[in-house]
PDB file of C-alpha atoms and ligand atoms in Angstrom:
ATOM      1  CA  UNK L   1     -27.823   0.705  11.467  1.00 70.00           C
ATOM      2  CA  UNK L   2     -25.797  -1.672  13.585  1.00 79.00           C
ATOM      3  CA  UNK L   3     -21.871  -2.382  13.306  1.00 86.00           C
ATOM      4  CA  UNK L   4     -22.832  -5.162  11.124  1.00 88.00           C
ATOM      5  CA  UNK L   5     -24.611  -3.452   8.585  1.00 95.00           C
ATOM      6  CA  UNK L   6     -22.864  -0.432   9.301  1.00 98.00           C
ATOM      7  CA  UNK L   7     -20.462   1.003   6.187  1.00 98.00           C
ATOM      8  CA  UNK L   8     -17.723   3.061   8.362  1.00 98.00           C
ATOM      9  CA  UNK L   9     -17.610  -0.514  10.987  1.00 98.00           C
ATOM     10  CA  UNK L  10     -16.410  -2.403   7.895  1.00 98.00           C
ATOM     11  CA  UNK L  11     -13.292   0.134   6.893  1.00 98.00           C
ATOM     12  CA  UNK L  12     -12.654  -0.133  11.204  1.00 98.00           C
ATOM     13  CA  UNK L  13     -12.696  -3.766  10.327  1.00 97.00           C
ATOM     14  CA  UNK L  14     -10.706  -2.758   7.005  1.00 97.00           C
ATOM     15  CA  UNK L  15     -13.952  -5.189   5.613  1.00 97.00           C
ATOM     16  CA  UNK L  16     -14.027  -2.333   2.873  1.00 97.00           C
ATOM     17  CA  UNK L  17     -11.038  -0.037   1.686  1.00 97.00           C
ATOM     18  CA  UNK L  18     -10.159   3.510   2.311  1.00 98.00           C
ATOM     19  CA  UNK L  19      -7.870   6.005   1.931  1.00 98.00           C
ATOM     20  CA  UNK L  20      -6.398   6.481   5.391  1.00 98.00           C
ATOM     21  CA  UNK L  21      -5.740   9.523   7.057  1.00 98.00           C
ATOM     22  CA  UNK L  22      -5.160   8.614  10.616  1.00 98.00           C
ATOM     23  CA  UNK L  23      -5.460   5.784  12.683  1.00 98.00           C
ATOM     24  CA  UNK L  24      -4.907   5.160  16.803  1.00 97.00           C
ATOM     25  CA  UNK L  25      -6.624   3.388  19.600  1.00 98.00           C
ATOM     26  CA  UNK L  26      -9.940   4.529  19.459  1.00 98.00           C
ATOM     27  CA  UNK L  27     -10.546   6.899  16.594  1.00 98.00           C
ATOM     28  CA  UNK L  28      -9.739   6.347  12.362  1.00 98.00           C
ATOM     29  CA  UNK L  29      -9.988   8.855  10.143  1.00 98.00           C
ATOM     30  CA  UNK L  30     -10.083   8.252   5.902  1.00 98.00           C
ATOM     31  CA  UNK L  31     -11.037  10.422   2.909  1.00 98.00           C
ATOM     32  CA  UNK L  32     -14.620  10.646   1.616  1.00 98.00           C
ATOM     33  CA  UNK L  33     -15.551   8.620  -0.977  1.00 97.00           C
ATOM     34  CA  UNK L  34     -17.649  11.370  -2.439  1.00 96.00           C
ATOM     35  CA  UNK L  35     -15.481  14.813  -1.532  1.00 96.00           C
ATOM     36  CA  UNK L  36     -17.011  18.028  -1.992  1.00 96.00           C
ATOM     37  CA  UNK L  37     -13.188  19.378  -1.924  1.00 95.00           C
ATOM     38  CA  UNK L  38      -9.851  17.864  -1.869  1.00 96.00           C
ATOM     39  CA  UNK L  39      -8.615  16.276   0.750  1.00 97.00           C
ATOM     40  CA  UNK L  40     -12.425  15.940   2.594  1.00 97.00           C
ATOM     41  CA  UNK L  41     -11.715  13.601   4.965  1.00 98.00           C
ATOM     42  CA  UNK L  42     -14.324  12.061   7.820  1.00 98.00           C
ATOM     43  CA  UNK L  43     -13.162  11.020  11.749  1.00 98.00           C
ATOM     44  CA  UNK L  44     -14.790   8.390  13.535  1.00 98.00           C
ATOM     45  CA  UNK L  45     -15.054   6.968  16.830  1.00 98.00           C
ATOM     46  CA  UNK L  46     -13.911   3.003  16.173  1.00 98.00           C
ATOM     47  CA  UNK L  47     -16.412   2.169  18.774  1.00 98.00           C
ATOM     48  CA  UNK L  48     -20.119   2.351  16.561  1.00 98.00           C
ATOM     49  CA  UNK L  49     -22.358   5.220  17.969  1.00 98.00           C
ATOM     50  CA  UNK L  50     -25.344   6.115  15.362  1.00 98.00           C
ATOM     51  CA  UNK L  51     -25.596   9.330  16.595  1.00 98.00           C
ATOM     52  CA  UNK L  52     -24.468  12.904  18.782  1.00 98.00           C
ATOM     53  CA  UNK L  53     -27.087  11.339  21.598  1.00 98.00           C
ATOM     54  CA  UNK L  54     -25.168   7.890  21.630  1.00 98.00           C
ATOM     55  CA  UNK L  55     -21.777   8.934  21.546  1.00 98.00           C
ATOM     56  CA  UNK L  56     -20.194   8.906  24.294  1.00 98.00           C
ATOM     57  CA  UNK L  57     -18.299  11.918  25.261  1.00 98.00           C
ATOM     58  CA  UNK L  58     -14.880  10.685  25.494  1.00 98.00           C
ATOM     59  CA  UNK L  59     -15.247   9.500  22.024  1.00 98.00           C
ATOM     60  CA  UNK L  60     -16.398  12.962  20.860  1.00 98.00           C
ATOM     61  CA  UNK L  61     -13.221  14.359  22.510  1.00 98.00           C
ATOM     62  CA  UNK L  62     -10.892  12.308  20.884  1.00 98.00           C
ATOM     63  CA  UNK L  63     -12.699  12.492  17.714  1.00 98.00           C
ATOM     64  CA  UNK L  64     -12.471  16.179  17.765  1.00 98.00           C
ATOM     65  CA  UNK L  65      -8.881  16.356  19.148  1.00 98.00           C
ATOM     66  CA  UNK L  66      -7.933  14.351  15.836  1.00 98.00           C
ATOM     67  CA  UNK L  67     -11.004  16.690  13.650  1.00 98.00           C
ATOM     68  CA  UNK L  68      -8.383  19.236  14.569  1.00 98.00           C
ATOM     69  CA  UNK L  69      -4.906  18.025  14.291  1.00 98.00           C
ATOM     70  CA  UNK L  70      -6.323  16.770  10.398  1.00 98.00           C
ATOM     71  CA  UNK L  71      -7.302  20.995  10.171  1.00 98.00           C
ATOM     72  CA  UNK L  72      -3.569  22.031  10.862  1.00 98.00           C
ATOM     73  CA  UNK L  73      -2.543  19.023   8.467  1.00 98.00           C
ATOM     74  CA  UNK L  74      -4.606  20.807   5.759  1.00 98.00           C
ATOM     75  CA  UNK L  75      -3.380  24.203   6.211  1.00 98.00           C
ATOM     76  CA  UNK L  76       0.398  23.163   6.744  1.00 96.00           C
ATOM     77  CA  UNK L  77       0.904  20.429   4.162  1.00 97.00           C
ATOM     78  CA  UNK L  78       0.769  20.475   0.517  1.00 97.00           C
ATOM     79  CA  UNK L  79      -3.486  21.125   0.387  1.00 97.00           C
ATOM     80  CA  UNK L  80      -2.439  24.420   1.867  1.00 98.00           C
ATOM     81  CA  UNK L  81      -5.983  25.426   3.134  1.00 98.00           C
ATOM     82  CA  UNK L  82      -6.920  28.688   3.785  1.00 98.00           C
ATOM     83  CA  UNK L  83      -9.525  27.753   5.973  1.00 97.00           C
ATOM     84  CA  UNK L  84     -11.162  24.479   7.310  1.00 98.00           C
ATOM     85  CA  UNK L  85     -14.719  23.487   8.191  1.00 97.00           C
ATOM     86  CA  UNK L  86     -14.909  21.072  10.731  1.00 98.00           C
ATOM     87  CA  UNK L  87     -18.898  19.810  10.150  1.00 98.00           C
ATOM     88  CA  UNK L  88     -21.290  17.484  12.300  1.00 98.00           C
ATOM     89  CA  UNK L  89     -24.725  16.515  10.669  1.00 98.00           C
ATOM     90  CA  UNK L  90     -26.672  14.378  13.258  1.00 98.00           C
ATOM     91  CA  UNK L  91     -30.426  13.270  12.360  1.00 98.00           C
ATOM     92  CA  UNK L  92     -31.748  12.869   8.883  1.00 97.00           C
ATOM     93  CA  UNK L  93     -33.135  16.517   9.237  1.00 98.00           C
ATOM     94  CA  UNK L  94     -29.528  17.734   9.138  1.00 98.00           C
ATOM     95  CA  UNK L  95     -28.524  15.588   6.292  1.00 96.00           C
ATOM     96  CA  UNK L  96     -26.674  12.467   7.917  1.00 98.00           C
ATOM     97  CA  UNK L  97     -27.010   9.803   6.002  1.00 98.00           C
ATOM     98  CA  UNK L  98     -24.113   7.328   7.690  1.00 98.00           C
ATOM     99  CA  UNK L  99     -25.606   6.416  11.165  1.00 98.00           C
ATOM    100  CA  UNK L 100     -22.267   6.338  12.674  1.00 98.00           C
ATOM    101  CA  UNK L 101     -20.794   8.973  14.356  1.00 98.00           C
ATOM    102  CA  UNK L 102     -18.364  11.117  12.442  1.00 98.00           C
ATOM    103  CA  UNK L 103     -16.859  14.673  11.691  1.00 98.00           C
ATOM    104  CA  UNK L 104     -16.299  15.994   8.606  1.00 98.00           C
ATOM    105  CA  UNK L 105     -13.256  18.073   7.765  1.00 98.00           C
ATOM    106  CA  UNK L 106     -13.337  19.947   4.575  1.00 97.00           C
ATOM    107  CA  UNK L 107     -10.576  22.161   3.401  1.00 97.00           C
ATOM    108  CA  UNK L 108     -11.139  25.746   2.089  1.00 96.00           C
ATOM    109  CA  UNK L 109      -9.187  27.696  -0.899  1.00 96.00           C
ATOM    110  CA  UNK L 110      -9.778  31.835  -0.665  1.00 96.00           C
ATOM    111  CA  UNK L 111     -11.661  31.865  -3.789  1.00 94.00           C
ATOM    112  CA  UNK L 112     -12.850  28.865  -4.059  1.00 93.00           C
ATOM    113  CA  UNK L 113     -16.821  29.382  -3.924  1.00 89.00           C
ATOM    114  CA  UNK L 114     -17.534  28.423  -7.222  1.00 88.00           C
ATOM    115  CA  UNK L 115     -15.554  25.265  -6.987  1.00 87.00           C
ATOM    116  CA  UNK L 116     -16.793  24.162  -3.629  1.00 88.00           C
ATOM    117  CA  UNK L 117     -20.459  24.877  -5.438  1.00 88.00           C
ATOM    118  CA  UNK L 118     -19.072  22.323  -8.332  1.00 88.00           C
ATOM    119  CA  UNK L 119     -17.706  19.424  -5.526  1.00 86.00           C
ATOM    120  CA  UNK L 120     -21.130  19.725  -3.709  1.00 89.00           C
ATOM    121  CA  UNK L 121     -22.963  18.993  -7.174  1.00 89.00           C
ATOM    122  CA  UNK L 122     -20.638  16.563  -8.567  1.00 90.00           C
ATOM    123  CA  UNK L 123     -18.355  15.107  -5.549  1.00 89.00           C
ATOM    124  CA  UNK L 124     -15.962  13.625  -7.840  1.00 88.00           C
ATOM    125  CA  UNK L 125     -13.137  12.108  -6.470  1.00 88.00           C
ATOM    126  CA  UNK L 126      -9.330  13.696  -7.294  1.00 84.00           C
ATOM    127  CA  UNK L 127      -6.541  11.183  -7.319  1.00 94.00           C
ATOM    128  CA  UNK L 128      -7.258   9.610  -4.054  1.00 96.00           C
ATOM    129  CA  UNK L 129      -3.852   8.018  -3.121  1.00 96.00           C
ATOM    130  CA  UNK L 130      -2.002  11.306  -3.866  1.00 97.00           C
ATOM    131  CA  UNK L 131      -4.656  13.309  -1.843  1.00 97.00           C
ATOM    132  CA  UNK L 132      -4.344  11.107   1.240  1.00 97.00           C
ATOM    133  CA  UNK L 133      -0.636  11.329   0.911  1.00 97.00           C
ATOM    134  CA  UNK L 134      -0.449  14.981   0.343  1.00 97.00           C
ATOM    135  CA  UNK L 135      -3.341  15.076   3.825  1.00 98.00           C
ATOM    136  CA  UNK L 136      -0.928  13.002   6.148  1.00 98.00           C
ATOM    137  CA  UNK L 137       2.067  14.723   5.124  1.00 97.00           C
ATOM    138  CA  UNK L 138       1.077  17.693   6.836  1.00 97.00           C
ATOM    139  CA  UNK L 139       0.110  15.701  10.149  1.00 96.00           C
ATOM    140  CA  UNK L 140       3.225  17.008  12.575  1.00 79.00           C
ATOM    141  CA  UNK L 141       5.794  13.838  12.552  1.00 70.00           C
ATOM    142  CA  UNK L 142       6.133  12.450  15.730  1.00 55.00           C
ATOM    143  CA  UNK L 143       2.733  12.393  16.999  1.00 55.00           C
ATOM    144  CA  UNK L 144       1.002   9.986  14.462  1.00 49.00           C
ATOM    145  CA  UNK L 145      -0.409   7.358  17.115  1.00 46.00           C
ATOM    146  CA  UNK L 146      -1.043  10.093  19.903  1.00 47.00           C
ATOM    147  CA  UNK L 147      -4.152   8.808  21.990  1.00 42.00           C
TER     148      UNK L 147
HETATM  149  P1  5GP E   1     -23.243  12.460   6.386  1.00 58.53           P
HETATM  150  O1  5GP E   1     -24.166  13.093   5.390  1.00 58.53           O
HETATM  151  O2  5GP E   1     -23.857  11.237   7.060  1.00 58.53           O
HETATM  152  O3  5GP E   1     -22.711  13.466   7.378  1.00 58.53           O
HETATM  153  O4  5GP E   1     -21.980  12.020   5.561  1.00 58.53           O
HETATM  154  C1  5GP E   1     -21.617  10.718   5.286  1.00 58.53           C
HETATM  155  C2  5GP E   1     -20.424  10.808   4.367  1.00 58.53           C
HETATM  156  O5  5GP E   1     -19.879   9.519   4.253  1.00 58.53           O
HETATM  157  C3  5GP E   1     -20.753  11.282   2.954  1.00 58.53           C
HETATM  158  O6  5GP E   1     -20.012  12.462   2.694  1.00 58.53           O
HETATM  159  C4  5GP E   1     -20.356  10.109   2.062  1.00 58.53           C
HETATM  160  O7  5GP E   1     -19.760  10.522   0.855  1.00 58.53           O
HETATM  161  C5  5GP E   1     -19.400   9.339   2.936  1.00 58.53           C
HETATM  162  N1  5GP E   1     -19.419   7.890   2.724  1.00 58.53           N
HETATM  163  C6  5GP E   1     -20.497   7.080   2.662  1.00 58.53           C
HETATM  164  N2  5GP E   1     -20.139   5.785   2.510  1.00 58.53           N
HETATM  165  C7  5GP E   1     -18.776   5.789   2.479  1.00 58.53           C
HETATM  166  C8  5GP E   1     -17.815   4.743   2.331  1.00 58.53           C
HETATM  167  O8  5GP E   1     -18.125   3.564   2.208  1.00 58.53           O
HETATM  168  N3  5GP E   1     -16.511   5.122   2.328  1.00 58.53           N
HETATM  169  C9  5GP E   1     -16.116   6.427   2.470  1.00 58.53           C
HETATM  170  N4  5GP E   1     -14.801   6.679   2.447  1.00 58.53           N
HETATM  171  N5  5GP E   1     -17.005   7.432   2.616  1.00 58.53           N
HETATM  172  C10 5GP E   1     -18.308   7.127   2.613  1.00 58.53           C
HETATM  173 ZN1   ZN E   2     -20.537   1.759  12.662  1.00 58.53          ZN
END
């Protein structure tokens, strides 16, 4: 996969749409077009890595740095998580299946096993433009654009 064939270069190149979450310098961060919850939401580095091994490790940095602020959004804002996984699946083995570098960051409900077994069989999306909005509304004002 190269940045022209690649799926996540073309919403960088907003070439195809998404939901967005985040965007600064060198990292963008949008909702999953198949969510297993709510408010699932990938980061990536702009700059096209296919994998961990290629990435350099500035870009993972800043990738996780925004992986995390996108966590606190969840749990402050109107998803109100509970809890947050912040997932990397690198090589086919582990289930990638976008050859570009990315984090996934998937909001928890206590409770919410059976669900979470339902969005991982279905991944249905929920109202898209109202999930992004309710995501960035818990991003801390002020520091949208921090490098
Ligand atoms: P992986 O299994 O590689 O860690 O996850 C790739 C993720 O990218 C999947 O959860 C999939 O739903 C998501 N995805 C694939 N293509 C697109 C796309 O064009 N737009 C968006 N927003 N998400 C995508
Ligand atoms: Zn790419």
């Amino acid at each position: 996969m190269t940045t022209d064939d690649c799926p996540f270069c073309a919403i960088v190149r907003s070439e195809s749409p998404a939901i967005r979450i985040h965007e600064d310098e060198h990292t963008l961060a949008f909702l999953d077009i198949r969510p297993v919850s709510r408010g699932h939401t990938l980061v990536i580095p702009k700059r096209h890595s296919p994998n961990l091994e290629a990435l350099p490790v500035d870009d993972g940095a800043r990738v996780f740095a925004v992986a995390q602020r996108i966590a606190l959004a969840m749990r402050r804002g109107p998803v109100a998580a509970d809890g947050v996984h912040l997932v990397v699946n690198d090589g086919r083995a582990a289930m990638q299946t976008v050859f570009h570098a990315h984090m996934h960051v998937v909001p928890r409900h206590r409770g919410d096993k059976v669900s979470l077994a339902a969005g991982l069989a279905t991944r249905r999306r929920h109202d898209p433009q109202q999930t992004g909005a309710d995501v960035r509304a818990g991003l801390e004002p002020g520091r949208e654009g921090e490098k």
